[in-house]
Coordinates of C-alpha atoms and ligand atoms in Angstrom, one line a residue:
X268 CA 11.8 39.5 14.3
X269 CA 10.9 37.8 11.0
X270 CA 6.9 37.1 10.7
X271 CA 5.9 34.4 9.1
X272 CA 3.3 32.8 7.2
X273 CA 3.3 28.6 7.2
X274 CA 1.6 27.2 4.1
X275 CA 1.2 23.3 5.2
X276 CA 1.5 24.3 8.9
X277 CA -0.1 20.5 9.9
X278 CA 2.1 18.6 7.1
X279 CA 6.0 17.4 8.5
X280 CA 8.2 20.1 7.6
X281 CA 4.9 22.9 8.6
X282 CA 4.8 21.1 12.1
X283 CA 8.6 21.2 12.2
X284 CA 8.9 25.1 11.3
X285 CA 6.4 25.7 14.6
X286 CA 9.1 23.6 16.7
X287 CA 12.3 25.9 15.4
X288 CA 9.5 28.9 16.1
X289 CA 8.7 27.6 19.5
X290 CA 12.5 27.4 19.9
X291 CA 13.1 30.6 19.1
X292 CA 10.1 32.8 19.6
X293 CA 12.8 36.0 20.2
X294 CA 13.1 35.9 16.2
X295 CA 9.9 34.1 14.8
X296 CA 6.2 35.3 14.8
X297 CA 3.3 33.2 13.4
X298 CA 1.6 35.3 11.4
X299 CA -0.7 33.3 9.3
X300 CA -1.2 29.1 9.2
X301 CA -3.0 27.5 6.3
X302 CA -3.8 24.1 6.1
X303 CA -6.1 21.1 4.3
X304 CA -8.3 18.8 6.6
X305 CA -6.2 18.4 9.9
X306 CA -8.8 20.5 11.9
X307 CA -8.2 19.2 15.5
X308 CA -4.0 19.9 14.7
X309 CA -4.7 23.2 13.1
X310 CA -6.8 24.7 16.3
X311 CA -4.3 23.6 18.1
X312 CA -1.9 25.5 16.7
X313 CA -4.1 28.4 16.6
X314 CA -4.3 28.8 20.3
X315 CA -0.7 27.9 20.7
X316 CA 1.2 30.3 18.1
X317 CA -2.1 32.9 17.7
X318 CA -1.7 34.0 13.8
X319 CA -4.1 36.8 12.8
X320 CA -5.1 35.3 10.1
X321 CA -5.3 31.1 9.0
X322 CA -6.9 29.6 5.7
X323 CA -8.4 25.9 5.7
X324 CA -9.5 24.3 2.3
X325 CA -13.4 24.1 2.2
X326 CA -15.7 26.5 4.3
X327 CA -17.5 24.4 6.0
X328 CA -14.1 23.1 7.9
X329 CA -13.7 27.0 8.4
X330 CA -16.9 27.3 10.0
X331 CA -16.5 24.5 12.2
X332 CA -12.8 25.6 13.4
X333 CA -14.8 29.1 14.2
X334 CA -17.1 27.4 16.7
X335 CA -15.1 25.7 18.0
X336 CA -12.2 28.4 18.7
X337 CA -14.8 30.7 19.2
X338 CA -13.5 34.1 21.2
X339 CA -10.0 32.7 20.1
X340 CA -10.7 32.4 16.6
X341 CA -8.3 34.8 14.2
X342 CA -9.4 35.5 10.5
X343 CA -10.3 32.4 9.4
X344 CA -11.0 31.6 5.1
X345 CA -10.6 29.5 3.2
X346 CA -10.1 27.8 -0.4
X347 CA -7.5 29.0 -3.3
X348 CA -8.2 32.1 -2.2
X349 CA -7.9 32.2 1.6
X350 CA -4.7 30.2 0.7
X351 CA -3.4 33.6 -1.2
X352 CA -4.6 36.0 1.0
X353 CA -2.9 34.1 4.0
X354 CA 0.3 33.8 1.7
X355 CA 0.7 37.7 0.5
X356 CA -0.9 38.9 4.2
X357 CA 0.8 42.0 5.2
X358 CA 3.2 41.8 7.4
X359 CA 4.6 39.0 6.1
X360 CA 8.4 39.1 5.8
X361 CA 9.0 35.4 4.4
X362 CA 6.5 32.7 3.1
X363 CA 7.1 29.2 4.2
X364 CA 5.9 27.0 0.9
X365 CA 5.1 23.4 2.5
X366 CA 1.8 22.3 0.9
X367 CA 1.8 19.0 -0.5
X368 CA 2.3 18.6 -4.2
X369 CA 1.1 20.9 -7.5
X370 CA -1.3 23.2 -5.6
X371 CA 1.9 24.8 -3.2
X372 CA 2.6 27.1 -7.8
X373 CA -0.1 29.4 -7.5
X374 CA -0.1 30.4 -3.6
X375 CA 4.0 30.4 -3.5
X376 CA 4.1 32.3 -7.2
X377 CA 1.4 35.3 -5.6
X378 CA 3.4 35.7 -2.6
X379 CA 6.6 36.4 -4.6
X380 CA 4.6 38.6 -6.4
X381 CA 3.4 40.4 -3.3
X382 CA 7.5 40.8 -2.8
X383 CA 8.0 38.4 -0.1
X384 CA 10.8 35.9 0.5
X385 CA 9.9 32.5 0.0
X386 CA 11.3 29.4 1.9
X387 CA 10.3 26.7 -0.5
X388 CA 9.7 22.9 0.8
X389 CA 7.3 22.6 -2.0
X390 CA 9.5 21.4 -4.4
X391 CA 6.5 20.6 -7.6
X392 CA 6.8 24.9 -7.7
X393 CA 10.1 24.6 -9.1
X394 CA 9.9 20.6 -11.0
X395 CA 6.7 22.5 -13.1
X396 CA 7.1 26.5 -13.4
X397 CA 11.1 26.7 -12.7
X398 CA 11.7 29.3 -14.9
X399 CA 8.9 31.0 -14.2
X400 CA 9.0 30.9 -11.0
X401 CA 12.6 32.1 -10.6
X402 CA 12.2 34.5 -13.5
X403 CA 9.6 36.3 -11.0
X404 CA 12.1 35.9 -7.8
X405 CA 14.4 38.3 -9.8
X406 CA 12.3 40.2 -11.8
X407 CA 10.7 40.8 -7.6
X408 CA 13.5 41.1 -5.9
X409 CA 12.8 38.2 -3.5
X410 CA 15.3 36.0 -1.3
X411 CA 14.1 32.3 -2.5
X412 CA 15.3 30.0 -0.1
X413 CA 15.5 25.8 -0.1
X414 CA 14.0 24.1 2.7
X415 CA 15.1 20.4 0.5
X416 CA 17.8 19.1 2.3
X417 CA 19.6 18.2 -0.6
X418 CA 19.5 22.1 -2.0
X419 CA 20.1 23.6 1.4
X420 CA 23.1 21.2 1.5
X421 CA 24.0 22.5 -2.1
X422 CA 23.6 26.1 -1.3
X423 CA 25.4 25.4 2.2
X424 CA 28.1 23.9 -0.2
X425 CA 28.2 26.8 -2.2
X426 CA 28.8 29.7 0.0
X427 CA 31.6 31.4 -0.6
X428 CA 32.8 30.1 -3.7
X429 CA 32.0 31.2 -7.5
X430 CA 29.4 29.9 -9.6
X431 CA 32.3 29.1 -12.6
X432 CA 33.8 27.3 -10.1
X433 CA 31.3 24.6 -10.4
X434 CA 31.7 21.3 -11.8
X435 CA 28.6 19.5 -11.0
X436 CA 26.3 19.1 -8.3
X437 CA 26.2 15.5 -6.7
X438 CA 22.1 14.8 -4.7
X439 CA 22.2 12.7 -2.3
X440 CA 19.4 10.3 -1.7
X441 CA 18.8 7.2 0.8
X442 CA 17.6 4.7 -1.8
X443 CA 14.4 4.2 -0.1
X444 CA 13.0 1.6 1.7
X445 CA 14.1 -0.6 -1.4
X446 CA 17.2 0.0 -2.0
X447 CA 18.6 -4.1 -2.0
X448 CA 15.1 -5.4 -3.2
X449 CA 15.4 -7.1 -6.8
X450 CA 13.4 -5.8 -10.0
X451 CA 10.7 -9.0 -9.6
X452 CA 10.4 -8.7 -5.6
X453 CA 9.1 -4.9 -6.5
X454 CA 6.3 -5.9 -8.0
X455 CA 4.1 -7.0 -5.2
X456 CA 4.8 -5.0 -2.1
X457 CA 2.5 -2.5 -1.0
X458 CA 2.2 1.1 0.5
X459 CA 2.9 0.2 4.0
X460 CA 5.9 -1.3 2.4
X461 CA 6.5 1.5 0.4
X462 CA 5.5 4.5 3.3
X463 CA 8.4 2.6 5.7
X464 CA 11.4 5.1 5.1
X465 CA 14.4 4.1 6.9
X466 CA 15.7 7.2 7.9
X467 CA 13.0 9.9 7.3
X468 CA 10.0 11.2 8.8
X469 CA 8.1 12.3 5.9
X470 CA 4.7 12.5 4.4
X471 CA 2.8 10.1 2.7
X472 CA 3.3 11.3 -1.2
X473 CA 7.0 11.7 -0.6
X474 CA 7.6 9.0 1.1
X475 CA 6.1 6.8 -1.7
X476 CA 8.3 9.1 -4.4
X477 CA 11.2 8.3 -1.7
X478 CA 10.6 4.5 -2.5
X479 CA 10.4 5.2 -6.5
X480 CA 13.0 7.5 -6.3
X481 CA 10.8 10.1 -8.0
X482 CA 11.5 11.8 -5.4
X483 CA 15.1 12.6 -6.5
X484 CA 14.2 12.9 -9.6
X485 CA 12.0 15.7 -8.8
X486 CA 14.8 17.2 -6.9
X487 CA 17.5 16.9 -10.2
X488 CA 14.6 19.4 -11.5
X489 CA 13.9 21.4 -8.7
X490 CA 18.0 21.5 -8.6
X491 CA 19.0 22.4 -11.9
X492 CA 16.4 25.8 -11.6
X493 CA 17.6 26.8 -8.1
X494 CA 21.0 26.6 -9.3
X495 CA 21.1 27.2 -12.8
X496 CA 22.6 24.1 -14.2
X497 CA 21.9 21.8 -17.0
X498 CA 20.5 17.8 -16.5
X499 CA 24.6 16.8 -17.1
X500 CA 26.4 18.0 -14.7
X501 CA 23.7 17.3 -12.0
X502 CA 24.6 13.2 -10.5
X503 CA 22.7 11.5 -8.4
X504 CA 24.7 9.1 -5.2
X505 CA 22.4 6.9 -3.2
X506 CA 23.6 7.2 0.3
X507 CA 21.9 4.9 2.7
X508 CA 23.1 6.9 6.1
X509 CA 21.5 9.9 5.0
X510 CA 24.4 12.0 6.7
X511 CA 25.5 13.7 3.6
X512 CA 22.9 16.0 2.4
X513 CA 24.4 16.7 -0.7
X514 CA 27.6 18.1 -2.0
X515 CA 29.5 20.2 -5.0
X516 CA 32.3 19.0 -6.8
X517 CA 34.9 22.2 -8.3
X518 CA 36.4 22.2 -11.2
X519 CA 39.7 21.8 -8.9
X520 CA 38.1 17.7 -8.3
X521 CA 37.3 19.2 -4.9
X522 CA 34.0 18.3 -3.0
X523 CA 32.2 19.9 -0.9
X524 CA 29.9 18.3 1.6
X525 CA 27.7 19.1 4.4
X526 CA 26.6 16.1 6.7
X527 CA 24.1 16.6 9.6
X528 CA 21.8 14.0 11.3
X529 CA 19.0 13.4 9.1
X530 CA 16.2 16.2 10.9
X531 CA 14.5 18.5 8.4
X532 CA 14.7 21.0 11.4
X533 CA 18.4 22.3 9.7
X534 CA 17.5 23.4 6.9
X535 CA 14.2 24.4 8.4
X536 CA 15.9 26.6 10.4
X537 CA 18.5 28.1 8.1
X538 CA 16.1 29.0 5.2
X539 CA 14.6 31.2 8.4
X540 CA 17.4 32.1 9.9
X541 CA 20.1 32.8 6.9
X542 CA 22.6 34.2 6.8
X543 CA 22.9 33.5 10.3
X544 CA 22.8 29.9 11.9
X545 CA 20.7 29.4 15.1
X546 CA 21.2 26.7 18.2
X547 CA 18.4 24.0 18.1
X548 CA 17.3 20.9 20.2
X549 CA 18.2 18.3 18.0
X550 CA 21.2 15.3 18.6
X551 CA 24.6 16.2 17.9
X552 CA 25.8 13.8 14.2
X553 CA 28.6 11.1 15.8
X554 CA 30.4 10.2 13.1
X555 CA 32.8 8.3 15.3
X556 CA 29.7 6.2 16.2
X557 CA 28.0 5.3 13.0
X558 CA 31.9 4.2 12.0
X559 CA 31.3 4.6 7.6
X560 CA 29.4 6.9 5.2
X561 CA 28.8 4.6 1.8
X562 CA 28.1 6.1 -1.5
X563 CA 26.5 3.7 -4.8
X564 CA 25.4 4.7 -7.9
X565 CA 21.6 4.6 -8.6
X566 CA 20.0 1.1 -10.5
X567 CA 18.2 3.0 -13.5
X568 CA 16.2 -0.5 -14.1
X569 CA 15.0 -0.8 -10.7
X570 CA 14.7 2.9 -10.4
X571 CA 12.8 4.2 -13.7
X572 CA 11.1 7.1 -12.5
X573 CA 14.5 8.3 -11.6
X574 CA 15.7 8.0 -15.5
X575 CA 11.9 9.7 -16.1
X576 CA 13.2 13.0 -14.4
X577 CA 16.0 13.3 -16.4
X578 CA 14.0 12.7 -19.7
X579 CA 11.4 15.2 -18.7
X580 CA 14.1 18.0 -17.4
X581 CA 15.7 17.5 -21.3
X582 CA 12.3 17.6 -22.9
X583 CA 11.7 21.2 -21.2
X584 CA 8.7 23.3 -21.5
X585 CA 5.6 21.3 -19.7
X586 CA 7.5 18.0 -19.8
X587 CA 8.3 18.3 -16.1
X588 CA 4.7 19.6 -15.2
X589 CA 3.3 16.4 -16.9
X590 CA 5.8 14.5 -15.0
X591 CA 4.5 15.5 -11.8
X592 CA 1.2 15.8 -12.2
X593 CA 1.3 12.2 -13.3
X594 CA 3.1 11.3 -10.5
X595 CA 0.8 12.8 -8.7
X596 CA -2.3 10.6 -9.7
X597 CA -0.1 7.5 -9.7
X598 CA 1.1 7.2 -6.4
X599 CA -2.8 8.2 -5.2
X600 CA -4.2 5.4 -7.1
X601 CA -1.2 3.2 -5.3
X602 CA -1.9 4.4 -2.1
X603 CA -5.4 3.2 -2.9
X604 CA -4.7 0.0 -4.1
X605 CA -5.8 0.3 -7.8
X606 CA -2.9 -0.1 -8.7
X607 CA 0.6 -2.1 -8.3
X608 CA 4.2 -0.1 -7.5
X609 CA 5.6 -1.1 -10.5
X610 CA 2.6 0.8 -12.6
X611 CA 3.7 4.1 -11.2
X612 CA 6.7 4.3 -13.6
X613 CA 4.4 3.1 -16.5
X614 CA 1.6 5.2 -15.9
X615 CA 3.9 8.4 -15.9
X616 CA 5.8 7.2 -19.3
X617 CA 2.3 6.8 -20.8
X618 CA 1.5 10.6 -19.6
X619 CA 4.5 11.2 -21.6
X620 CA 4.9 9.5 -24.3
X621 CA 1.6 11.6 -25.2
X622 CA 2.5 14.8 -24.3
X623 CA 3.4 17.1 -27.0
X624 CA 5.8 19.6 -24.9
X625 CA 5.1 23.3 -24.8
X626 CA 7.8 25.5 -24.0
X627 CA 6.7 27.9 -20.4
X628 CA 5.4 31.2 -21.1
X629 CA 2.8 31.5 -18.2
X630 CA 1.4 29.8 -14.9
X631 CA -1.3 28.8 -16.5
X632 CA 0.5 27.2 -19.5
X633 CA 1.5 24.8 -16.4
X634 CA -1.8 24.3 -15.1
X635 CA -3.3 23.3 -18.4
X636 CA -0.3 20.5 -18.5
X637 CA -0.7 19.4 -15.5
X638 CA -4.7 19.5 -15.5
X639 CA -4.4 17.8 -18.9
X640 CA -1.6 15.1 -17.6
X641 CA -3.7 13.6 -14.7
X642 CA -6.7 13.1 -16.7
X643 CA -4.4 11.5 -19.0
X644 CA -2.6 9.1 -16.7
X645 CA -7.0 8.6 -15.0
X646 CA -7.4 7.4 -18.4
X647 CA -4.8 5.0 -18.3
X648 CA -5.2 3.7 -15.4
X649 CA -8.7 3.3 -16.1
X650 CA -7.9 1.8 -19.5
X651 CA -5.8 -0.4 -17.8
X652 CA -7.8 -1.9 -15.0
X653 CA -10.2 -2.9 -17.7
Ligands
MG841 MG1 14.5 15.9 -0.1

């Protein structure tokens, strides 16, 4: 039996994780759940999975949840302390880190320090603080399994091979909803256009990141820290069918790819049950009816965010944290209708240009860079609006 803490249980990854738990109650037990503001869904999850403790964002929501659960209420916590307590809860074997955005870093680090294994869906943890996180993983002797489908694919394609034999990693990207749009057409796209992803059903933030291809940029940075390869040896191919989830190319020219239907339950289950595989109730991948798989080079003139991510990775230190925070602010402003789609990379560029990257020594330095970038991005948005 594996005891789980699920951080971000009402989000897309959290819900899929609970699907797997429900399918395999003999293997997994939920010990703690944390959520942001979706109290209705959290309440339903508590009744169904009976965790020992839950945490929500604010104390008012905690009181409300306690009231509506009545006698069925577990320990109910709130705020960052509540999130940390749930991440480090006694008896938890594995923490599924699926909080959205940079907010996932601190609880994930706390869980590592508490000796918990990690199933990592929150890519910002590695994007903003990769070297610190990987050093803590090493020092504490815990396991960190990727949940992101691309990194899970690479993790699987590396199994049984020698790291020294790897030539490069090839991350696949669907290209998002605007893969075939000309630059001029991108100017006036709306949040609703950008949220309509062709293959994957995801949360709002990551859907916009997928439309700008910043998601792939963040994944390149994530791959660098997970697999310890330099940016020049991590390539991106556009693959609109999202069947090949990523590939590893070896020194002899062999490429090993991992394939499957685009459904997050597969990489989540692999992270939860590694090295075993558990049966999942998913439709099979039917390659014959699919007919063909295609690949193309990403166009950096239309997807500037991908180029910015490579730049931030090469600049190193706090630059990726600034890239990520400025992007979060820009995406939020786009969703609010305050800036246009093509302003997103302009805002990030402005923050990166103004930033002097500092070496990463402590989490506090990452958080400082994150705060600085948020205010720089907001300042820039405000200035261009007036
Ligand atoms: Mg991904």
